[in-house]
Amino acid sequence: MELKATSVLLLVCVTIIILTSAEVDAIPSCCVSVSKNIPRSKLRLVSKYEIQRKSGVCDIDALILHIRRKWICADLGVLRRLEKLKKNHKPKRTQAKTE
């Protein structure tokens, strides 16, 4: 009898561990506030961005800016500034020396 109770308890514990580890990735991380003033120097460092909509699981619309290993929550109005900056920002070209 004691072996059955131990087996059932072990089975329940394993099931809980499996379910909670599978749900870790399913929990979204949402922006809860946004910044309207993002410095141009930070916008130049943006590697990618995502748009968070309040129609999903999050409560507010936001622009998620990925800068190196961090992210910043910005107002959607910043997207126009970012696109304009990226469009007008041309990489510096280096000329090869010819002799």
PDB file of C-alpha atoms in Angstrom:
ATOM      1  CA  MET A   1       0.000   0.000   0.000  1.00  0.00           C
ATOM      2  CA  GLU A   2       2.797   2.402   0.889  1.00  0.00           C
ATOM      3  CA  LEU A   3       4.514   1.652  -2.438  1.00  0.00           C
ATOM      4  CA  LYS A   4       1.347   2.600  -4.357  1.00  0.00           C
ATOM      5  CA  ALA A   5       1.047   5.913  -2.523  1.00  0.00           C
ATOM      6  CA  THR A   6       4.699   6.719  -3.181  1.00  0.00           C
ATOM      7  CA  SER A   7       4.329   5.828  -6.870  1.00  0.00           C
ATOM      8  CA  VAL A   8       1.238   8.011  -7.249  1.00  0.00           C
ATOM      9  CA  LEU A   9       2.960  10.910  -5.501  1.00  0.00           C
ATOM     10  CA  LEU A  10       6.008  10.545  -7.735  1.00  0.00           C
ATOM     11  CA  LEU A  11       3.808  10.441 -10.834  1.00  0.00           C
ATOM     12  CA  VAL A  12       1.985  13.616  -9.762  1.00  0.00           C
ATOM     13  CA  CYS A  13       5.280  15.420  -9.095  1.00  0.00           C
ATOM     14  CA  VAL A  14       6.727  14.439 -12.479  1.00  0.00           C
ATOM     15  CA  THR A  15       3.532  15.556 -14.234  1.00  0.00           C
ATOM     16  CA  ILE A  16       3.634  18.945 -12.503  1.00  0.00           C
ATOM     17  CA  ILE A  17       7.288  19.440 -13.435  1.00  0.00           C
ATOM     18  CA  ILE A  18       6.615  18.596 -17.077  1.00  0.00           C
ATOM     19  CA  LEU A  19       3.590  20.893 -17.293  1.00  0.00           C
ATOM     20  CA  THR A  20       5.283  23.871 -15.653  1.00  0.00           C
ATOM     21  CA  SER A  21       8.430  23.570 -17.748  1.00  0.00           C
ATOM     22  CA  ALA A  22       6.356  23.484 -20.943  1.00  0.00           C
ATOM     23  CA  GLU A  23       4.450  26.637 -19.929  1.00  0.00           C
ATOM     24  CA  VAL A  24       7.525  28.732 -19.198  1.00  0.00           C
ATOM     25  CA  ASP A  25       7.875  29.680 -22.859  1.00  0.00           C
ATOM     26  CA  ALA A  26       4.125  30.194 -23.177  1.00  0.00           C
ATOM     27  CA  ILE A  27       4.055  33.053 -20.656  1.00  0.00           C
ATOM     28  CA  PRO A  28       4.388  36.282 -22.653  1.00  0.00           C
ATOM     29  CA  SER A  29       6.476  39.181 -21.446  1.00  0.00           C
ATOM     30  CA  CYS A  30       4.518  42.333 -22.144  1.00  0.00           C
ATOM     31  CA  CYS A  31       5.453  45.979 -21.936  1.00  0.00           C
ATOM     32  CA  VAL A  32       3.509  47.645 -19.142  1.00  0.00           C
ATOM     33  CA  SER A  33       4.657  51.191 -19.923  1.00  0.00           C
ATOM     34  CA  VAL A  34       6.238  52.959 -22.891  1.00  0.00           C
ATOM     35  CA  SER A  35       8.740  55.746 -23.451  1.00  0.00           C
ATOM     36  CA  LYS A  36       7.947  58.448 -25.978  1.00  0.00           C
ATOM     37  CA  ASN A  37      11.377  60.048 -26.036  1.00  0.00           C
ATOM     38  CA  ILE A  38      14.053  57.641 -27.207  1.00  0.00           C
ATOM     39  CA  PRO A  39      17.383  59.325 -27.993  1.00  0.00           C
ATOM     40  CA  ARG A  40      18.596  59.129 -31.585  1.00  0.00           C
ATOM     41  CA  SER A  41      21.803  57.472 -30.366  1.00  0.00           C
ATOM     42  CA  LYS A  42      19.752  54.565 -28.976  1.00  0.00           C
ATOM     43  CA  LEU A  43      17.623  54.322 -32.125  1.00  0.00           C
ATOM     44  CA  ARG A  44      20.777  53.873 -34.187  1.00  0.00           C
ATOM     45  CA  LEU A  45      21.651  50.798 -32.116  1.00  0.00           C
ATOM     46  CA  VAL A  46      18.327  49.009 -32.728  1.00  0.00           C
ATOM     47  CA  SER A  47      18.970  45.617 -34.325  1.00  0.00           C
ATOM     48  CA  LYS A  48      15.292  44.663 -34.676  1.00  0.00           C
ATOM     49  CA  TYR A  49      11.881  45.651 -33.404  1.00  0.00           C
ATOM     50  CA  GLU A  50       8.528  44.043 -32.681  1.00  0.00           C
ATOM     51  CA  ILE A  51       5.069  45.525 -32.387  1.00  0.00           C
ATOM     52  CA  GLN A  52       3.023  44.549 -29.344  1.00  0.00           C
ATOM     53  CA  ARG A  53      -0.730  44.903 -29.780  1.00  0.00           C
ATOM     54  CA  LYS A  54      -3.236  45.239 -26.967  1.00  0.00           C
ATOM     55  CA  SER A  55      -5.656  43.007 -28.871  1.00  0.00           C
ATOM     56  CA  GLY A  56      -3.548  40.003 -27.821  1.00  0.00           C
ATOM     57  CA  VAL A  57      -2.558  38.993 -24.314  1.00  0.00           C
ATOM     58  CA  CYS A  58      -0.919  42.343 -23.501  1.00  0.00           C
ATOM     59  CA  ASP A  59      -2.717  45.420 -22.174  1.00  0.00           C
ATOM     60  CA  ILE A  60      -1.082  48.189 -24.228  1.00  0.00           C
ATOM     61  CA  ASP A  61       0.208  48.847 -27.746  1.00  0.00           C
ATOM     62  CA  ALA A  62       3.984  49.185 -27.776  1.00  0.00           C
ATOM     63  CA  LEU A  63       7.049  49.071 -29.956  1.00  0.00           C
ATOM     64  CA  ILE A  64       9.672  46.696 -28.539  1.00  0.00           C
ATOM     65  CA  LEU A  65      13.152  47.827 -29.546  1.00  0.00           C
ATOM     66  CA  HIS A  66      15.940  45.254 -29.357  1.00  0.00           C
ATOM     67  CA  ILE A  67      19.261  46.873 -28.542  1.00  0.00           C
ATOM     68  CA  ARG A  68      22.122  44.459 -28.024  1.00  0.00           C
ATOM     69  CA  ARG A  69      20.859  42.027 -25.376  1.00  0.00           C
ATOM     70  CA  LYS A  70      18.250  44.364 -23.911  1.00  0.00           C
ATOM     71  CA  TRP A  71      14.899  45.662 -25.040  1.00  0.00           C
ATOM     72  CA  ILE A  72      13.105  48.965 -24.600  1.00  0.00           C
ATOM     73  CA  CYS A  73       9.356  49.542 -24.701  1.00  0.00           C
ATOM     74  CA  ALA A  74       8.555  52.589 -26.803  1.00  0.00           C
ATOM     75  CA  ASP A  75       5.435  54.361 -27.997  1.00  0.00           C
ATOM     76  CA  LEU A  76       4.286  53.327 -31.491  1.00  0.00           C
ATOM     77  CA  GLY A  77       4.989  56.890 -32.668  1.00  0.00           C
ATOM     78  CA  VAL A  78       8.710  56.136 -32.314  1.00  0.00           C
ATOM     79  CA  LEU A  79       8.406  53.703 -35.237  1.00  0.00           C
ATOM     80  CA  ARG A  80       8.201  56.577 -37.747  1.00  0.00           C
ATOM     81  CA  ARG A  81      11.360  58.130 -36.325  1.00  0.00           C
ATOM     82  CA  LEU A  82      13.132  54.767 -36.365  1.00  0.00           C
ATOM     83  CA  GLU A  83      12.193  54.003 -39.987  1.00  0.00           C
ATOM     84  CA  LYS A  84      13.196  57.494 -41.097  1.00  0.00           C
ATOM     85  CA  LEU A  85      16.517  57.225 -39.277  1.00  0.00           C
ATOM     86  CA  LYS A  86      17.266  53.774 -40.724  1.00  0.00           C
ATOM     87  CA  LYS A  87      16.275  54.941 -44.221  1.00  0.00           C
ATOM     88  CA  ASN A  88      18.464  58.043 -44.114  1.00  0.00           C
ATOM     89  CA  HIS A  89      21.354  56.413 -42.275  1.00  0.00           C
ATOM     90  CA  LYS A  90      23.742  55.062 -44.840  1.00  0.00           C
ATOM     91  CA  PRO A  91      26.717  52.978 -43.765  1.00  0.00           C
ATOM     92  CA  LYS A  92      30.087  54.637 -44.164  1.00  0.00           C
ATOM     93  CA  ARG A  93      31.946  53.437 -47.203  1.00  0.00           C
ATOM     94  CA  THR A  94      35.651  53.015 -47.192  1.00  0.00           C
ATOM     95  CA  GLN A  95      37.491  53.425 -50.428  1.00  0.00           C
ATOM     96  CA  ALA A  96      40.191  50.972 -51.338  1.00  0.00           C
ATOM     97  CA  LYS A  97      43.552  52.494 -51.986  1.00  0.00           C
ATOM     98  CA  THR A  98      44.623  52.165 -55.577  1.00  0.00           C
ATOM     99  CA  GLU A  99      48.240  52.524 -56.472  1.00  0.00           C
TER     100      GLU A  99
END
